[in-house]
Short mmCIF file of C-alpha atoms and ligand atoms in Angstrom, two decimals:
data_model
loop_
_atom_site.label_atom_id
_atom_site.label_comp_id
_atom_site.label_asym_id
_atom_site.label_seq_id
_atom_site.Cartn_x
_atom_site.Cartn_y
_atom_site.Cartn_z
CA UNK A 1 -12.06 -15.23 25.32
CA UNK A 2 -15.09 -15.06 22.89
CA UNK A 3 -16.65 -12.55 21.05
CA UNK A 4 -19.20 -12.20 17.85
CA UNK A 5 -16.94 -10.95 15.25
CA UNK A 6 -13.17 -11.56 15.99
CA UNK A 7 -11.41 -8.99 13.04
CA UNK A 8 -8.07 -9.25 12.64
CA UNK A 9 -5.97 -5.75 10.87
CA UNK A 10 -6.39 -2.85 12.04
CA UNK A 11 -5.80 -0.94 9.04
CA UNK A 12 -9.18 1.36 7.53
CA UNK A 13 -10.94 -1.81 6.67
CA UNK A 14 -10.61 -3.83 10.03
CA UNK A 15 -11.22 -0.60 12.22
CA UNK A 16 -14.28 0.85 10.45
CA UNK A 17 -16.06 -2.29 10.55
CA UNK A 18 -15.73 -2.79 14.09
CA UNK A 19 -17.06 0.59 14.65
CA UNK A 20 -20.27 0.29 12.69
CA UNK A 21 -20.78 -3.02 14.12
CA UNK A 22 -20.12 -0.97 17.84
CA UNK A 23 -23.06 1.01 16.58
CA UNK A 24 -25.10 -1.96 15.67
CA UNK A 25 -24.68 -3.43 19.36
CA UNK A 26 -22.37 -6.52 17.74
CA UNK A 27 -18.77 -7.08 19.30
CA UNK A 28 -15.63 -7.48 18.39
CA UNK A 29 -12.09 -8.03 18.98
CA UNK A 30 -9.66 -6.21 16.59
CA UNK A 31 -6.09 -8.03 16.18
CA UNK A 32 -3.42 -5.57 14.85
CA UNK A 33 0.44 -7.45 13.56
CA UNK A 34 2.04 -3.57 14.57
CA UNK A 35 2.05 -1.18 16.73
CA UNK A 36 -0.77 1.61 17.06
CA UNK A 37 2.37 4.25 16.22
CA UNK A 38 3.18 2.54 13.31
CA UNK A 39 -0.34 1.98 11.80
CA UNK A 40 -0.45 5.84 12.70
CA UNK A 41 1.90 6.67 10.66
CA UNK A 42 2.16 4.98 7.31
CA UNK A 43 1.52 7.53 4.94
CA UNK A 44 -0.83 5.57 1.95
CA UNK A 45 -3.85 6.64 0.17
CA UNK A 46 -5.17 10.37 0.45
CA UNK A 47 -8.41 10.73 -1.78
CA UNK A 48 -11.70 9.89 -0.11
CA UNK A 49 -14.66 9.54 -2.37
CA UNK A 50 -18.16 11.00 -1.18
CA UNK A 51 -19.69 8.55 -0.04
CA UNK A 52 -16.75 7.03 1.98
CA UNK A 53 -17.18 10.53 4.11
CA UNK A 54 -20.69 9.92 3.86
CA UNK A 55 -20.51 6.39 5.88
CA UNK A 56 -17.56 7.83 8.33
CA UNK A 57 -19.89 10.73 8.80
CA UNK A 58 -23.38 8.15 9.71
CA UNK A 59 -20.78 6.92 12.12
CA UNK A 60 -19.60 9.93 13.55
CA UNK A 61 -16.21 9.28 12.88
CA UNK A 62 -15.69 12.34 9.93
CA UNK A 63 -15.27 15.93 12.80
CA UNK A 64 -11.49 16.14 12.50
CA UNK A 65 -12.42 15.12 8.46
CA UNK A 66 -14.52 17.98 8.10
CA UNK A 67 -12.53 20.17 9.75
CA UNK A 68 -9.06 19.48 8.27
CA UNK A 69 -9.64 17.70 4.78
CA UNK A 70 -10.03 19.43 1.64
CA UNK A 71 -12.79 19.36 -0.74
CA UNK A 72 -11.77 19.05 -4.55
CA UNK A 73 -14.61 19.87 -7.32
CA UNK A 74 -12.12 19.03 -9.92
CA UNK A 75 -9.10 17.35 -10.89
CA UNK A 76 -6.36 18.57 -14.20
CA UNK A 77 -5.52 16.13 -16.69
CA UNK A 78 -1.92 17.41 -18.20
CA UNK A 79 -0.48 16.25 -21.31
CA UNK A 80 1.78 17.63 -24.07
CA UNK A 81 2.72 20.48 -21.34
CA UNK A 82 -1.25 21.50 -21.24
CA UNK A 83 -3.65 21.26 -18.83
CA UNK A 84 -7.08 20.30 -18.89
CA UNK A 85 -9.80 21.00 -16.02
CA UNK A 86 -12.27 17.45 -15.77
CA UNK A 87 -15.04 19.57 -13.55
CA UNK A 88 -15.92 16.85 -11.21
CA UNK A 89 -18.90 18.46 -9.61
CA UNK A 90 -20.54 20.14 -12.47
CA UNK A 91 -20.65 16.84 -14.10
CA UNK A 92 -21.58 14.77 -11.72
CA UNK A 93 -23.04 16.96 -8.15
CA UNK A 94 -20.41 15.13 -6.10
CA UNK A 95 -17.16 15.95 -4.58
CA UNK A 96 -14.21 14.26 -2.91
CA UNK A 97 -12.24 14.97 -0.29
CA UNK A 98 -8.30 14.95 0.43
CA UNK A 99 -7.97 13.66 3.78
CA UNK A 100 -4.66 11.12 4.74
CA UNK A 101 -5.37 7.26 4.97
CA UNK A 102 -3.50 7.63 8.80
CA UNK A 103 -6.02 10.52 10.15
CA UNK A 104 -8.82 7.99 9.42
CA UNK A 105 -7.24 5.55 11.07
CA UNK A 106 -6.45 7.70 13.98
CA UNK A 107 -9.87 8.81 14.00
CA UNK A 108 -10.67 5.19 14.48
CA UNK A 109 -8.28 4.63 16.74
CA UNK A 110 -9.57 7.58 19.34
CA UNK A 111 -12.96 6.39 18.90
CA UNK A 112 -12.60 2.63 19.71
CA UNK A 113 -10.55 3.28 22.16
CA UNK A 114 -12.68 5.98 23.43
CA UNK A 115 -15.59 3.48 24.31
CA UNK A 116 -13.12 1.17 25.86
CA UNK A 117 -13.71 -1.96 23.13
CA UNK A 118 -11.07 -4.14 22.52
CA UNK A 119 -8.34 -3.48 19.83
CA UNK A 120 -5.04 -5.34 20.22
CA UNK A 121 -1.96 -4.01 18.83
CA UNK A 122 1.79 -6.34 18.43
CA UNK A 123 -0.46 -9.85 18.00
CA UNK A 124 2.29 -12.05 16.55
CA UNK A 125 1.67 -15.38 15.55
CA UNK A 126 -1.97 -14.60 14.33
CA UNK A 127 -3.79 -18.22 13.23
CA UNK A 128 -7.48 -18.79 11.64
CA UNK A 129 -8.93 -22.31 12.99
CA UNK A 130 -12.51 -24.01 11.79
CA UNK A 131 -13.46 -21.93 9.31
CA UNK A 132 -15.86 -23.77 8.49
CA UNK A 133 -17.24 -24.83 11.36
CA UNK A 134 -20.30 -22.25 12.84
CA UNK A 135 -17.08 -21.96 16.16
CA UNK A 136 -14.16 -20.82 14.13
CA UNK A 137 -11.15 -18.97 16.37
CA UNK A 138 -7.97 -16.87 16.30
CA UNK A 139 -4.85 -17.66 17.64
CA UNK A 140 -2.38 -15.48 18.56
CA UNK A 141 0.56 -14.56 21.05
CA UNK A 142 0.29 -11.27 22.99
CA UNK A 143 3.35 -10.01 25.27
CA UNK A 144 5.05 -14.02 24.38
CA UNK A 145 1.70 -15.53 25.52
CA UNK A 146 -0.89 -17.91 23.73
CA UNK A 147 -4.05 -16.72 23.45
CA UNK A 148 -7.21 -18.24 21.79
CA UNK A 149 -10.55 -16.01 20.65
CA UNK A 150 -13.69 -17.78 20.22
CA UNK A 151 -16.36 -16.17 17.44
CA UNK A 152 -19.64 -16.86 15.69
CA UNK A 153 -17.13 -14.33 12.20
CA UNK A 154 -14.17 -13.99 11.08
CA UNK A 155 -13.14 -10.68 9.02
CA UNK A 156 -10.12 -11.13 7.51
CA UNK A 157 -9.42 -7.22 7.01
CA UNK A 158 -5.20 -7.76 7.30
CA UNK A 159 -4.17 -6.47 4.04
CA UNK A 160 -2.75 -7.87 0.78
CA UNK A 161 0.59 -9.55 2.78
CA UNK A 162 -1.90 -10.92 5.66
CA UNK A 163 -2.70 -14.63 6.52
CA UNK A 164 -6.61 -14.70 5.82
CA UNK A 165 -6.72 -15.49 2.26
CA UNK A 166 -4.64 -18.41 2.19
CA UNK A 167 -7.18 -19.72 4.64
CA UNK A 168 -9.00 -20.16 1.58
CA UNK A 169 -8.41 -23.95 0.00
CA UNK A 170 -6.25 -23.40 -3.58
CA UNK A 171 -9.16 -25.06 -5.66
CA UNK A 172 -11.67 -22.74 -4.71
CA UNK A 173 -9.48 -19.52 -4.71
CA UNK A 174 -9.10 -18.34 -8.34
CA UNK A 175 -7.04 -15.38 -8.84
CA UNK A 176 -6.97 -12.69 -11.15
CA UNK A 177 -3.43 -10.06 -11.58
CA UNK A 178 -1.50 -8.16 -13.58
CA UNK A 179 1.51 -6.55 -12.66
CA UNK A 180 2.48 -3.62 -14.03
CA UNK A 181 6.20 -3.09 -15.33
CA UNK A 182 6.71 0.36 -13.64
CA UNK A 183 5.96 1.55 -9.45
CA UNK A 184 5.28 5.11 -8.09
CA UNK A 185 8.06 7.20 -5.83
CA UNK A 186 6.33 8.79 -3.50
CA UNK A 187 7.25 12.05 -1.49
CA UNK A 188 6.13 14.22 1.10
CA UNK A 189 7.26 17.69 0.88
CA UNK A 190 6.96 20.67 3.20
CA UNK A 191 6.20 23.14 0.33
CA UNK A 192 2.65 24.86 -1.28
CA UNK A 193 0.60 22.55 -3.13
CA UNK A 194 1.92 22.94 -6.96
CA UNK A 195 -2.23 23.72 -7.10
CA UNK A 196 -5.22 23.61 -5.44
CA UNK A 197 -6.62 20.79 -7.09
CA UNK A 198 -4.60 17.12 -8.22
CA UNK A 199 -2.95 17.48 -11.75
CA UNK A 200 -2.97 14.11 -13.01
CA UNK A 201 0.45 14.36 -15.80
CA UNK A 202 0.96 11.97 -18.95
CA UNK A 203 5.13 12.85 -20.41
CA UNK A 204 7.26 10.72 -22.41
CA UNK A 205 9.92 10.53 -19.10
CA UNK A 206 6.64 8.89 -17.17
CA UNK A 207 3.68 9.93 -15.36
CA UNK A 208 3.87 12.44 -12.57
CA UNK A 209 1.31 13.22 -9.94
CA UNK A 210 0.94 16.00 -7.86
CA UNK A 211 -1.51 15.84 -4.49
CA UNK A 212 -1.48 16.95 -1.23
CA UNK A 213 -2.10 16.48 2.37
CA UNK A 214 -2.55 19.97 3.76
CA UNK A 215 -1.90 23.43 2.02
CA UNK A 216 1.24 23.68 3.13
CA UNK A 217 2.49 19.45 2.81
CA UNK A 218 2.55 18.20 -0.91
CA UNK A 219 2.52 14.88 -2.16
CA UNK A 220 4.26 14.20 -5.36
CA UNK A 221 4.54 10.71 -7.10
CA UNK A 222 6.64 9.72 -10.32
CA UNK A 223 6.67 6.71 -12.19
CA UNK A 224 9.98 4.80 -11.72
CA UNK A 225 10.93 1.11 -12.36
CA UNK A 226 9.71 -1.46 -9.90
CA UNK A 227 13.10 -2.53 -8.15
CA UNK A 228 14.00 1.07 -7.75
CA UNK A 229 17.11 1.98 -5.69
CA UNK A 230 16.10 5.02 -3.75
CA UNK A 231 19.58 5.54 -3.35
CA UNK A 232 19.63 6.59 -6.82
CA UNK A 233 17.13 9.53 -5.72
CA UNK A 234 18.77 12.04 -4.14
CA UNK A 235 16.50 15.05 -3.60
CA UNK A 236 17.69 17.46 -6.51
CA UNK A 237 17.27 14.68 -8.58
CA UNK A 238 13.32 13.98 -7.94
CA UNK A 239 12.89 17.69 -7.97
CA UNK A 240 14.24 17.93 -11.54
CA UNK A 241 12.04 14.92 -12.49
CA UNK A 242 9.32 16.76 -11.09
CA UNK A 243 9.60 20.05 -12.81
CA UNK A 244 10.45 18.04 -16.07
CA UNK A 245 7.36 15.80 -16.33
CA UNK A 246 5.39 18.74 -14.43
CA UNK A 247 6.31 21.56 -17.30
CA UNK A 248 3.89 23.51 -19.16
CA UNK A 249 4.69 24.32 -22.71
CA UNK A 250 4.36 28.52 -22.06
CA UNK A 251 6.75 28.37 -18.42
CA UNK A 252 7.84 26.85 -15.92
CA UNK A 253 6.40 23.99 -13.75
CA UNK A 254 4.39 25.59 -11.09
CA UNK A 255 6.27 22.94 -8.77
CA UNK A 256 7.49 24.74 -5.52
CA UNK A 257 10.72 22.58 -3.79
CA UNK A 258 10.79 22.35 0.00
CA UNK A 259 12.15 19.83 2.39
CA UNK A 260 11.16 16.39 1.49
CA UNK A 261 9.82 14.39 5.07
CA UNK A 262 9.07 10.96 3.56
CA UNK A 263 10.18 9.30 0.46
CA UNK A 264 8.98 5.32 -0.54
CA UNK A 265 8.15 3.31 -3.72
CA UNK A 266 5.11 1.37 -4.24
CA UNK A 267 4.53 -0.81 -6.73
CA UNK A 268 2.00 -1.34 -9.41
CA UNK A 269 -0.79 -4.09 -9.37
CA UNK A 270 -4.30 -5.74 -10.12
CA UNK A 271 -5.22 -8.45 -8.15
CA UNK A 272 -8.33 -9.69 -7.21
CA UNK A 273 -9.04 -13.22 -4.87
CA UNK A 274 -12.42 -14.78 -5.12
CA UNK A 275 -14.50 -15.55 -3.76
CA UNK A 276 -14.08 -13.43 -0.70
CA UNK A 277 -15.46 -15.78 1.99
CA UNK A 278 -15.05 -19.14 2.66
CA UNK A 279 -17.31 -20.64 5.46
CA UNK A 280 -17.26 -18.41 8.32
CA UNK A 281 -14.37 -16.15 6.88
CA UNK A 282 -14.70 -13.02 5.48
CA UNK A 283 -12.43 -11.03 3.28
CA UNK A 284 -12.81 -7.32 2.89
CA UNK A 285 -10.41 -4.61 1.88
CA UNK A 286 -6.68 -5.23 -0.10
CA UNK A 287 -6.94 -9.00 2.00
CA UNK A 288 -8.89 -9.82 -1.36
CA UNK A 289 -8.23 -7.41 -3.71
CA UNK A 290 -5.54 -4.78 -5.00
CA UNK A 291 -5.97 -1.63 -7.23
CA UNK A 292 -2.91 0.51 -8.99
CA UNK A 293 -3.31 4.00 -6.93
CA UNK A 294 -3.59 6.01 -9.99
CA UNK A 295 -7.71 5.88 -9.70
CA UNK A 296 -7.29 6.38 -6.02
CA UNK A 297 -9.84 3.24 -5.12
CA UNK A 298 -7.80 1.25 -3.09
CA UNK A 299 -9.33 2.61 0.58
CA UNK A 300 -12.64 3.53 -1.39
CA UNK A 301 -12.69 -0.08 -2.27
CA UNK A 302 -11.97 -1.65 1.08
CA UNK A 303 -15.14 0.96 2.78
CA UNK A 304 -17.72 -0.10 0.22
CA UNK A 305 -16.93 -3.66 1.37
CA UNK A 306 -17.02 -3.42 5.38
CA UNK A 307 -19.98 -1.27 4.33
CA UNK A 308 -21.72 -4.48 2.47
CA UNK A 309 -20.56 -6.87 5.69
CA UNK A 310 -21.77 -4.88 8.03
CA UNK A 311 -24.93 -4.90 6.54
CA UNK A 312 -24.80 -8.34 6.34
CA UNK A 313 -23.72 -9.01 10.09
CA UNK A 314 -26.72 -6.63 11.05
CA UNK A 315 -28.97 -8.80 9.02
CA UNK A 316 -27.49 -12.19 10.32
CA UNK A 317 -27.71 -11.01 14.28
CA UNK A 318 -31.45 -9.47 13.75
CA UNK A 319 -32.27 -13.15 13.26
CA UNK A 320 -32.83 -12.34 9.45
CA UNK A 321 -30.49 -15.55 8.25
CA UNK A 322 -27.67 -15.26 5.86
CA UNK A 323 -28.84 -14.35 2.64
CA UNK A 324 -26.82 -11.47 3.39
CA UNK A 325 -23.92 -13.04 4.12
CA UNK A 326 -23.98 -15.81 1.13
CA UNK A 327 -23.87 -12.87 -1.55
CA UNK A 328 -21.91 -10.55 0.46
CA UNK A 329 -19.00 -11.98 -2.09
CA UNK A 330 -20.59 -11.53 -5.30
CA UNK A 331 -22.25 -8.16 -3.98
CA UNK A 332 -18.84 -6.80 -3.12
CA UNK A 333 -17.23 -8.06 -6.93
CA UNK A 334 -19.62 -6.40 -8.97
CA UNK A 335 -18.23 -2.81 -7.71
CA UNK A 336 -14.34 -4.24 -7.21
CA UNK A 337 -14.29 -5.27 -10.87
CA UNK A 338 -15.73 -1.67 -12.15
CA UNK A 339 -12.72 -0.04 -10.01
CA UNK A 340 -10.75 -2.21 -10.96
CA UNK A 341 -11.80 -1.44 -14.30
CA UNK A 342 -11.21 2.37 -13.87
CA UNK A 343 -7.99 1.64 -11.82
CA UNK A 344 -6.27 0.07 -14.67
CA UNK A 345 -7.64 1.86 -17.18
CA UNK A 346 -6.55 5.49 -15.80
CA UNK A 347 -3.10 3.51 -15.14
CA UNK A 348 -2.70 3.15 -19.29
CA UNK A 349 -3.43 6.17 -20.22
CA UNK A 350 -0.86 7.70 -18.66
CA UNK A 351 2.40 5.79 -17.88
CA UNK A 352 4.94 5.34 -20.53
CA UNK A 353 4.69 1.82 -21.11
CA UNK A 354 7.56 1.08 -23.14
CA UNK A 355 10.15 4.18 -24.10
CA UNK A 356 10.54 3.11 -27.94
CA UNK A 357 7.07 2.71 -28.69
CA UNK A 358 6.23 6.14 -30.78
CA UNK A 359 2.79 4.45 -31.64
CA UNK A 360 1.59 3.72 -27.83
CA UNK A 361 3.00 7.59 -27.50
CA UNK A 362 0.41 8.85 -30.10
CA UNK A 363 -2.58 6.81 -28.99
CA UNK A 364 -2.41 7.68 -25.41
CA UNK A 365 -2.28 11.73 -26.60
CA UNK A 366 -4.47 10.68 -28.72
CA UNK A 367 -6.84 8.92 -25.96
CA UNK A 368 -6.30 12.14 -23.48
CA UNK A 369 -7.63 14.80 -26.03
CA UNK A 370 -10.51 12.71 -27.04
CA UNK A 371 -11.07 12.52 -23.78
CA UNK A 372 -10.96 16.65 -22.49
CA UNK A 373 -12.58 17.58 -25.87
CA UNK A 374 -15.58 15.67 -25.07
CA UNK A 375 -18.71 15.89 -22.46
CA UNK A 376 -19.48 12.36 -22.73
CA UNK A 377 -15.84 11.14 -22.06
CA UNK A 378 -15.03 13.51 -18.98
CA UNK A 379 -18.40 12.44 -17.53
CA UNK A 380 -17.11 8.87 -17.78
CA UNK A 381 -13.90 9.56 -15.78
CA UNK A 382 -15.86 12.26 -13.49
CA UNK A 383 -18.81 9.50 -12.76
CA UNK A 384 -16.09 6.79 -12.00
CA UNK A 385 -13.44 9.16 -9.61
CA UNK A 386 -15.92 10.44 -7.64
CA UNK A 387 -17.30 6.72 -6.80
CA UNK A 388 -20.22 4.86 -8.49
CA UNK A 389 -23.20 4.41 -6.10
CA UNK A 390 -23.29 2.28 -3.06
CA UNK A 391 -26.12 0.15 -4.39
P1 RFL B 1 -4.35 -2.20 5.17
O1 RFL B 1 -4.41 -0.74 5.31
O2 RFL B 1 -3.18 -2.82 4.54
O3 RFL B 1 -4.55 -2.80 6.64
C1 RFL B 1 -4.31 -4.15 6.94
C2 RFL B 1 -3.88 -4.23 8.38
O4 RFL B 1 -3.69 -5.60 8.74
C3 RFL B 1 -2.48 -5.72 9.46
N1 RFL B 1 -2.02 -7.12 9.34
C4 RFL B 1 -2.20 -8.05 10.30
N2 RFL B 1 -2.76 -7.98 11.52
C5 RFL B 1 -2.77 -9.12 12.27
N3 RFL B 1 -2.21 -10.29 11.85
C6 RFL B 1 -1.62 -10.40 10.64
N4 RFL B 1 -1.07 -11.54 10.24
C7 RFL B 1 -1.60 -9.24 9.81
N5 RFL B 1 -1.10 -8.99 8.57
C8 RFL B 1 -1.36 -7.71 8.31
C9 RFL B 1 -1.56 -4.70 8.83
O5 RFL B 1 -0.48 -4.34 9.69
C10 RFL B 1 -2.52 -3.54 8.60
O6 RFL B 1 -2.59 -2.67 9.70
O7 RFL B 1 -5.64 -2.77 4.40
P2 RFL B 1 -7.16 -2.22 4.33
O8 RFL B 1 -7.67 -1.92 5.71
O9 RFL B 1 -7.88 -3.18 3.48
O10 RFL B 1 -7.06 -0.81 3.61
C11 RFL B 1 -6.68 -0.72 2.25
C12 RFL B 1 -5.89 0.57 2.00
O11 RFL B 1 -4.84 0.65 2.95
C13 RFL B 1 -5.32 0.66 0.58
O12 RFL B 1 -6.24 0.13 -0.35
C14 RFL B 1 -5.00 2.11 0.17
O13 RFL B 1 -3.95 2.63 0.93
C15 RFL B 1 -4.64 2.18 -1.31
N6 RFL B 1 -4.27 3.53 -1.76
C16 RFL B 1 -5.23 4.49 -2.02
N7 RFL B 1 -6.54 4.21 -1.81
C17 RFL B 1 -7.50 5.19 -1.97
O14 RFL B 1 -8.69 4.89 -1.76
N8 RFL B 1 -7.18 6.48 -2.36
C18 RFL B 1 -5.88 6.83 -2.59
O15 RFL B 1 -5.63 8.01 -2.87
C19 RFL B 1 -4.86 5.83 -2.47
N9 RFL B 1 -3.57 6.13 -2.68
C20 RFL B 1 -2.92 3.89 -1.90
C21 RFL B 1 -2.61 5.20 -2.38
C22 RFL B 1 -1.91 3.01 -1.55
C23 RFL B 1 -0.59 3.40 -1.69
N10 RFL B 1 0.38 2.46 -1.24
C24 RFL B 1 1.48 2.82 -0.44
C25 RFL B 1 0.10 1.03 -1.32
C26 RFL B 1 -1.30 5.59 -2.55
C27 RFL B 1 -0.29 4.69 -2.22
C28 RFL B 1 1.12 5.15 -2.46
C1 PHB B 2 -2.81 10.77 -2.76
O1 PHB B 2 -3.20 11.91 -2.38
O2 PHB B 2 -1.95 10.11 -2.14
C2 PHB B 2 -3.36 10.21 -4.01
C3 PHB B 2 -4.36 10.90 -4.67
C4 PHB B 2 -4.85 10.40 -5.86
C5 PHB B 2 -4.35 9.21 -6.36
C6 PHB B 2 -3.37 8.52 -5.68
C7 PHB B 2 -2.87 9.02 -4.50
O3 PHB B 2 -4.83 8.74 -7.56
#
């Protein structure tokens, strides 16, 4: 089998590139570890910045988006019970949109399908060969058969726990991490959104965040250790967590209990791989790079890139050489490390850190009201959460 561009994940990286490049007249053969139910599912990131929407709408791929998702012109900062309104539109003109990471990718999903291009789901065995040859291929086993995929590209779009980036030789790969000593519990809920817009909360039990899916499915997340026992979390439990780290100092938490549908702990990290190609392989997406969710860039992150290849494929096919290609890795690291940036910045402002430290307390208050009492420093977070420019 051969094709231009073999891309192997289907996750939102692997499947949006193949659809611009569907639009662009360059195929591909997506390679997907799972099943399409399972990729369907997972419940992961929720916040789309504009101009993600703005690329998945050039491809006709945002309908059900505009329809169903839900357009936030602000987010709450809450801290010492209090909350604080950043006004992400006024300062800024741009918007983002709640939408969940699985409706994208069963947008994606529909479409390819829809135009009959090949997307294969339960490839075990997945293999990267002559990289660095201009004939690299993909091997793989498909219903306990060998198969072999010829290709002028490789996009290695399969996620932080795929095979692609150890593809790349250990003394050219440098790495960059931190993990953090804390991970988020995650919930779904069947109950009214504690608010219409995200309240982002800083409390000496942890940080708290409250988001949601639809108006009528919340998603809550708490900061918990990193080996976690969700055994230890039965539902009354995270609900009093909730309304603790939720409260305001005048009443109650506006936190509103309902049957909890999914329940999961992620853990916190930086992580960035460069560079992100090495001969005719291309990383894009959390393959090469990994953001703490409390900036919500992760899926932001891995659009911008197969935004920057596929201009760079288009370029390469037109016969306009590979200029395009050879800085595709420095063009996509110049907006990683700024998220990344952001990411891990918004992640120390508000988790507790360590329990006894009274200090770290009072400069992270400290940080927070700086921060709400001032035009310049709310423009800073507004500019950076809704997405810097797509240069
Ligand atoms: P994915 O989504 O991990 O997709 C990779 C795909 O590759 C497949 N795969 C393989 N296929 C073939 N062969 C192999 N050997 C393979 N190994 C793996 C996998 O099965 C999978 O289908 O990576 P991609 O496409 O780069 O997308 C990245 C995003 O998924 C990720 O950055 C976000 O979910 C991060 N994130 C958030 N991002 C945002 O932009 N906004 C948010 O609000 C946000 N919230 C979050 C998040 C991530 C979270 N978790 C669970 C990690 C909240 C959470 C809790
Ligand atoms: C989500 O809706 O899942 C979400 C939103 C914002 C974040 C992280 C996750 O910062």
């Amino acid at each position: 089998m051969r094709t231009q561009v073999g891309i192997i994940g289907a996750g939102p990286a692997g499947l949006l590139l193949a659809h611009l490049l569907h639009l662009r007249g360059i195929e591909s053969v997506v390679l997907e570890v799972r099943s399409r139910a399972y990729i369907e599912e997972r419940i992961r990131a929720g916040l789309l910045e504009q101009g993600t929407v703005d690329i998945l709408d050039g491809a006709g791929a945002a309908a059900r988006l505009h329809r169903e998702g839900m357009i936030h012109e602000g987010l709450a900062l809450r801290f010492d019970g209090e909350s604080h309104r950043i006004p992400l539109t006024d300062l800024t003109g741009r918007r983002v949109t709640i939408y969940g990471q699985q409706e994208v990718v069963k947008d994606l999903v529909a479409l390819r399908l829809g135009y009959g291009a090949p997307l294969v789901f339960e490839a075990a065995d997945v293999a990267v060969h002559d990289i660095d040859s201009e004939r690299p291929s993909i091997t793989w086993t498909e219903d306990g058969a060998p198969r072999r995929l010829e290709c002028d590209i490789i996009a290695g779009c399969d996620g932080f726990h795929g095979i692609c980036r150890g593809n790349i030789p250990p003394d050219v790969l440098r790495i960059y991490e931190r993990v953090y000593p804390f991970a988020w519990l995650g919930i779904l809920a069947e109950a009214p959104n504690v608010h219409h817009e995200l309240i982002y909360a800083r409390h000496d039990r942890g940080f708290a965040l409250a988001t949601m899916r639809t108006p009528t499915l919340t998603r809550l997340y708490l900061q918990c250790r990193p080996d976690e026992d969700l055994g230890e979390w039965p539902d009354h439990r995270i609900w009093e967590e909730l309304h603790a780290r939720l409260a305001r100092r005048d009443g109650p938490s506006e936190v509103h209990e309902g049957p909890i549908v999914q329940k999961g702990v992620t853990a916190m990290r930086s992580f960035v791989a460069e560079p992100m190609r090495q001969g005719r392989l291309f990383l894009a997406g959390d393959a090469a790079h990994i953001v703490p969710p409390t900036g919500a860039k992760g899926m932001n992150l891995a659009v911008a890139d197969v935004w920057y290849l596929t201009q760079a494929l288009e370029a390469f096919y037109a016969g306009r050489g590979t200029a395009g290609l050879d800085g595709y890795s420095d063009r996509c690291l110049r907006r990683i490390w700024k998220a990344q940036r952001f990411s891990w910045w918004m992640t120390s402002m508000l988790h507790r850190f360590d329990a006894g430290d009274a200090f770290e307390h009072k400069v992270q208050v400290a940080e927070l009201d700086y921060l709400c009492g001032s035009e310049a420093g709310m423009r800073t977070l507004a500019e950076n959460y809704v997405g810097l420019p797509l240069d």
